[in-house]
Amino acid sequence: MTSTATERVAARVAEIRQARGLTQEAMAAKARLNRVTLARLERAQHPPNLETLDRIARALGVGLADLVK
């Protein structure tokens, strides 16, 4: 089974967030996002735009490329 780009990004965001010990609520606050938006993104129900990815990357302390690996 192949995953879509949205699914790969979703899994990567969740993986890094959890490795940092952040809840979705804490992560959303750091990234200035709504928690529901972050939850939907992590379930691949909401494809992120570039601005959202940038906010998430900055909040996690990683580069954009790290989210799309």
mmCIF file of N, CA and C in Angstrom, residues 2-65:
data_model
loop_
_atom_site.group_PDB
_atom_site.id
_atom_site.type_symbol
_atom_site.label_atom_id
_atom_site.label_comp_id
_atom_site.label_asym_id
_atom_site.label_seq_id
_atom_site.Cartn_x
_atom_site.Cartn_y
_atom_site.Cartn_z
ATOM 1 N N THR A 2 0.588 2.141 -0.889
ATOM 2 C CA THR A 2 1.343 3.392 -0.932
ATOM 3 C C THR A 2 0.564 4.470 -0.206
ATOM 4 N N SER A 3 1.298 5.349 0.429
ATOM 5 C CA SER A 3 0.631 6.442 1.132
ATOM 6 C C SER A 3 0.737 7.715 0.307
ATOM 7 N N THR A 4 -0.210 8.575 0.519
ATOM 8 C CA THR A 4 -0.201 9.852 -0.177
ATOM 9 C C THR A 4 0.774 10.788 0.528
ATOM 10 N N ALA A 5 1.108 11.865 -0.133
ATOM 11 C CA ALA A 5 1.986 12.869 0.477
ATOM 12 C C ALA A 5 1.357 13.400 1.761
ATOM 13 N N THR A 6 0.050 13.613 1.753
ATOM 14 C CA THR A 6 -0.639 14.117 2.940
ATOM 15 C C THR A 6 -0.506 13.127 4.096
ATOM 16 N N GLU A 7 -0.645 11.837 3.799
ATOM 17 C CA GLU A 7 -0.512 10.813 4.848
ATOM 18 C C GLU A 7 0.903 10.752 5.397
ATOM 19 N N ARG A 8 1.898 10.897 4.520
ATOM 20 C CA ARG A 8 3.292 10.865 4.972
ATOM 21 C C ARG A 8 3.601 12.069 5.864
ATOM 22 N N VAL A 9 3.146 13.248 5.460
ATOM 23 C CA VAL A 9 3.365 14.450 6.275
ATOM 24 C C VAL A 9 2.634 14.310 7.608
ATOM 25 N N ALA A 10 1.418 13.816 7.573
ATOM 26 C CA ALA A 10 0.633 13.636 8.796
ATOM 27 C C ALA A 10 1.367 12.737 9.784
ATOM 28 N N ALA A 11 1.872 11.620 9.292
ATOM 29 C CA ALA A 11 2.583 10.677 10.156
ATOM 30 C C ALA A 11 3.859 11.302 10.706
ATOM 31 N N ARG A 12 4.550 12.044 9.880
ATOM 32 C CA ARG A 12 5.815 12.669 10.296
ATOM 33 C C ARG A 12 5.568 13.731 11.369
ATOM 34 N N VAL A 13 4.553 14.553 11.181
ATOM 35 C CA VAL A 13 4.230 15.584 12.181
ATOM 36 C C VAL A 13 3.907 14.931 13.520
ATOM 37 N N ALA A 14 3.067 13.908 13.493
ATOM 38 C CA ALA A 14 2.701 13.216 14.734
ATOM 39 C C ALA A 14 3.923 12.575 15.379
ATOM 40 N N GLU A 15 4.768 11.961 14.571
ATOM 41 C CA GLU A 15 5.971 11.294 15.083
ATOM 42 C C GLU A 15 6.902 12.284 15.782
ATOM 43 N N ILE A 16 7.176 13.404 15.140
ATOM 44 C CA ILE A 16 8.084 14.397 15.727
ATOM 45 C C ILE A 16 7.449 15.031 16.958
ATOM 46 N N ARG A 17 6.169 15.347 16.880
ATOM 47 C CA ARG A 17 5.470 15.948 18.022
ATOM 48 C C ARG A 17 5.565 15.041 19.234
ATOM 49 N N GLN A 18 5.282 13.769 19.037
ATOM 50 C CA GLN A 18 5.323 12.814 20.143
ATOM 51 C C GLN A 18 6.737 12.631 20.670
ATOM 52 N N ALA A 19 7.725 12.630 19.784
ATOM 53 C CA ALA A 19 9.125 12.509 20.207
ATOM 54 C C ALA A 19 9.543 13.698 21.067
ATOM 55 N N ARG A 20 8.922 14.847 20.819
ATOM 56 C CA ARG A 20 9.221 16.051 21.600
ATOM 57 C C ARG A 20 8.418 16.093 22.904
ATOM 58 N N GLY A 21 7.535 15.111 23.086
ATOM 59 C CA GLY A 21 6.732 15.053 24.304
ATOM 60 C C GLY A 21 5.628 16.088 24.359
ATOM 61 N N LEU A 22 5.172 16.530 23.194
ATOM 62 C CA LEU A 22 4.126 17.556 23.127
ATOM 63 C C LEU A 22 2.754 16.932 22.892
ATOM 64 N N THR A 23 1.772 17.426 23.601
ATOM 65 C CA THR A 23 0.395 17.058 23.309
ATOM 66 C C THR A 23 -0.039 17.825 22.064
ATOM 67 N N GLN A 24 -1.148 17.400 21.472
ATOM 68 C CA GLN A 24 -1.667 18.159 20.333
ATOM 69 C C GLN A 24 -2.010 19.578 20.760
ATOM 70 N N GLU A 25 -2.547 19.725 21.944
ATOM 71 C CA GLU A 25 -2.919 21.056 22.425
ATOM 72 C C GLU A 25 -1.696 21.959 22.573
ATOM 73 N N ALA A 26 -0.628 21.438 23.176
ATOM 74 C CA ALA A 26 0.595 22.229 23.358
ATOM 75 C C ALA A 26 1.228 22.555 22.008
ATOM 76 N N MET A 27 1.247 21.583 21.122
ATOM 77 C CA MET A 27 1.821 21.790 19.794
ATOM 78 C C MET A 27 1.026 22.832 19.006
ATOM 79 N N ALA A 28 -0.277 22.727 19.066
ATOM 80 C CA ALA A 28 -1.132 23.683 18.355
ATOM 81 C C ALA A 28 -0.892 25.098 18.874
ATOM 82 N N ALA A 29 -0.753 25.241 20.177
ATOM 83 C CA ALA A 29 -0.502 26.562 20.754
ATOM 84 C C ALA A 29 0.840 27.116 20.274
ATOM 85 N N LYS A 30 1.876 26.284 20.265
ATOM 86 C CA LYS A 30 3.203 26.720 19.801
ATOM 87 C C LYS A 30 3.177 27.131 18.336
ATOM 88 N N ALA A 31 2.379 26.423 17.552
ATOM 89 C CA ALA A 31 2.320 26.691 16.114
ATOM 90 C C ALA A 31 1.247 27.717 15.750
ATOM 91 N N ARG A 32 0.540 28.201 16.763
ATOM 92 C CA ARG A 32 -0.564 29.156 16.557
ATOM 93 C C ARG A 32 -1.619 28.574 15.611
ATOM 94 N N LEU A 33 -2.007 27.322 15.921
ATOM 95 C CA LEU A 33 -3.051 26.631 15.174
ATOM 96 C C LEU A 33 -4.139 26.190 16.135
ATOM 97 N N ASN A 34 -5.304 25.935 15.592
ATOM 98 C CA ASN A 34 -6.386 25.359 16.368
ATOM 99 C C ASN A 34 -6.061 23.883 16.592
ATOM 100 N N ARG A 35 -6.315 23.345 17.789
ATOM 101 C CA ARG A 35 -6.010 21.950 18.076
ATOM 102 C C ARG A 35 -6.755 21.005 17.135
ATOM 103 N N VAL A 36 -7.986 21.341 16.816
ATOM 104 C CA VAL A 36 -8.772 20.500 15.908
ATOM 105 C C VAL A 36 -8.116 20.467 14.521
ATOM 106 N N THR A 37 -7.593 21.583 14.083
ATOM 107 C CA THR A 37 -6.896 21.636 12.795
ATOM 108 C C THR A 37 -5.684 20.720 12.812
ATOM 109 N N LEU A 38 -4.904 20.783 13.896
ATOM 110 C CA LEU A 38 -3.735 19.917 14.014
ATOM 111 C C LEU A 38 -4.146 18.444 14.057
ATOM 112 N N ALA A 39 -5.182 18.140 14.803
ATOM 113 C CA ALA A 39 -5.657 16.746 14.899
ATOM 114 C C ALA A 39 -6.084 16.236 13.522
ATOM 115 N N ARG A 40 -6.818 17.051 12.787
ATOM 116 C CA ARG A 40 -7.254 16.646 11.442
ATOM 117 C C ARG A 40 -6.060 16.475 10.511
ATOM 118 N N LEU A 41 -5.060 17.347 10.646
ATOM 119 C CA LEU A 41 -3.856 17.243 9.827
ATOM 120 C C LEU A 41 -3.139 15.938 10.139
ATOM 121 N N GLU A 42 -3.009 15.589 11.422
ATOM 122 C CA GLU A 42 -2.313 14.364 11.810
ATOM 123 C C GLU A 42 -3.068 13.103 11.391
ATOM 124 N N ARG A 43 -4.356 13.205 11.152
ATOM 125 C CA ARG A 43 -5.141 12.063 10.658
ATOM 126 C C ARG A 43 -5.250 12.087 9.132
ATOM 127 N N ALA A 44 -4.518 12.997 8.497
ATOM 128 C CA ALA A 44 -4.509 13.152 7.039
ATOM 129 C C ALA A 44 -5.891 13.510 6.498
ATOM 130 N N GLN A 45 -6.684 14.193 7.305
ATOM 131 C CA GLN A 45 -8.004 14.649 6.871
ATOM 132 C C GLN A 45 -7.976 16.094 6.398
ATOM 133 N N HIS A 46 -6.854 16.751 6.598
ATOM 134 C CA HIS A 46 -6.741 18.160 6.267
ATOM 135 C C HIS A 46 -5.358 18.389 5.667
ATOM 136 N N PRO A 47 -5.243 18.479 4.345
ATOM 137 C CA PRO A 47 -3.922 18.704 3.753
ATOM 138 C C PRO A 47 -3.398 20.093 4.135
ATOM 139 N N PRO A 48 -2.194 20.163 4.667
ATOM 140 C CA PRO A 48 -1.668 21.457 5.125
ATOM 141 C C PRO A 48 -1.182 22.307 3.965
ATOM 142 N N ASN A 49 -1.328 23.609 4.117
ATOM 143 C CA ASN A 49 -0.738 24.514 3.142
ATOM 144 C C ASN A 49 0.679 24.851 3.614
ATOM 145 N N LEU A 50 1.419 25.569 2.810
ATOM 146 C CA LEU A 50 2.817 25.867 3.109
ATOM 147 C C LEU A 50 2.959 26.678 4.397
ATOM 148 N N GLU A 51 2.081 27.637 4.620
ATOM 149 C CA GLU A 51 2.150 28.450 5.837
ATOM 150 C C GLU A 51 1.963 27.582 7.083
ATOM 151 N N THR A 52 1.017 26.667 7.037
ATOM 152 C CA THR A 52 0.777 25.772 8.167
ATOM 153 C C THR A 52 1.986 24.880 8.407
ATOM 154 N N LEU A 53 2.549 24.318 7.342
ATOM 155 C CA LEU A 53 3.741 23.491 7.486
ATOM 156 C C LEU A 53 4.897 24.280 8.080
ATOM 157 N N ASP A 54 5.047 25.525 7.660
ATOM 158 C CA ASP A 54 6.115 26.371 8.192
ATOM 159 C C ASP A 54 5.913 26.612 9.688
ATOM 160 N N ARG A 55 4.691 26.903 10.098
ATOM 161 C CA ARG A 55 4.402 27.113 11.519
ATOM 162 C C ARG A 55 4.716 25.859 12.339
ATOM 163 N N ILE A 56 4.318 24.711 11.801
ATOM 164 C CA ILE A 56 4.557 23.448 12.494
ATOM 165 C C ILE A 56 6.058 23.170 12.591
ATOM 166 N N ALA A 57 6.766 23.341 11.485
ATOM 167 C CA ALA A 57 8.209 23.097 11.484
ATOM 168 C C ALA A 57 8.913 23.991 12.504
ATOM 169 N N ARG A 58 8.565 25.255 12.531
ATOM 170 C CA ARG A 58 9.189 26.181 13.487
ATOM 171 C C ARG A 58 8.868 25.783 14.924
ATOM 172 N N ALA A 59 7.632 25.411 15.180
ATOM 173 C CA ALA A 59 7.228 25.017 16.522
ATOM 174 C C ALA A 59 7.952 23.745 16.983
ATOM 175 N N LEU A 60 8.255 22.864 16.038
ATOM 176 C CA LEU A 60 8.944 21.621 16.365
ATOM 177 C C LEU A 60 10.468 21.778 16.342
ATOM 178 N N GLY A 61 10.927 22.908 15.820
ATOM 179 C CA GLY A 61 12.368 23.141 15.734
ATOM 180 C C GLY A 61 13.039 22.311 14.659
ATOM 181 N N VAL A 62 12.321 22.077 13.561
ATOM 182 C CA VAL A 62 12.875 21.321 12.434
ATOM 183 C C VAL A 62 12.691 22.126 11.160
ATOM 184 N N GLY A 63 13.352 21.698 10.099
ATOM 185 C CA GLY A 63 13.171 22.328 8.809
ATOM 186 C C GLY A 63 11.963 21.763 8.089
ATOM 187 N N LEU A 64 11.472 22.499 7.117
ATOM 188 C CA LEU A 64 10.340 22.004 6.324
ATOM 189 C C LEU A 64 10.640 20.656 5.702
ATOM 190 N N ALA A 65 11.861 20.468 5.241
ATOM 191 C CA ALA A 65 12.233 19.207 4.593
ATOM 192 C C ALA A 65 12.052 18.021 5.540
#
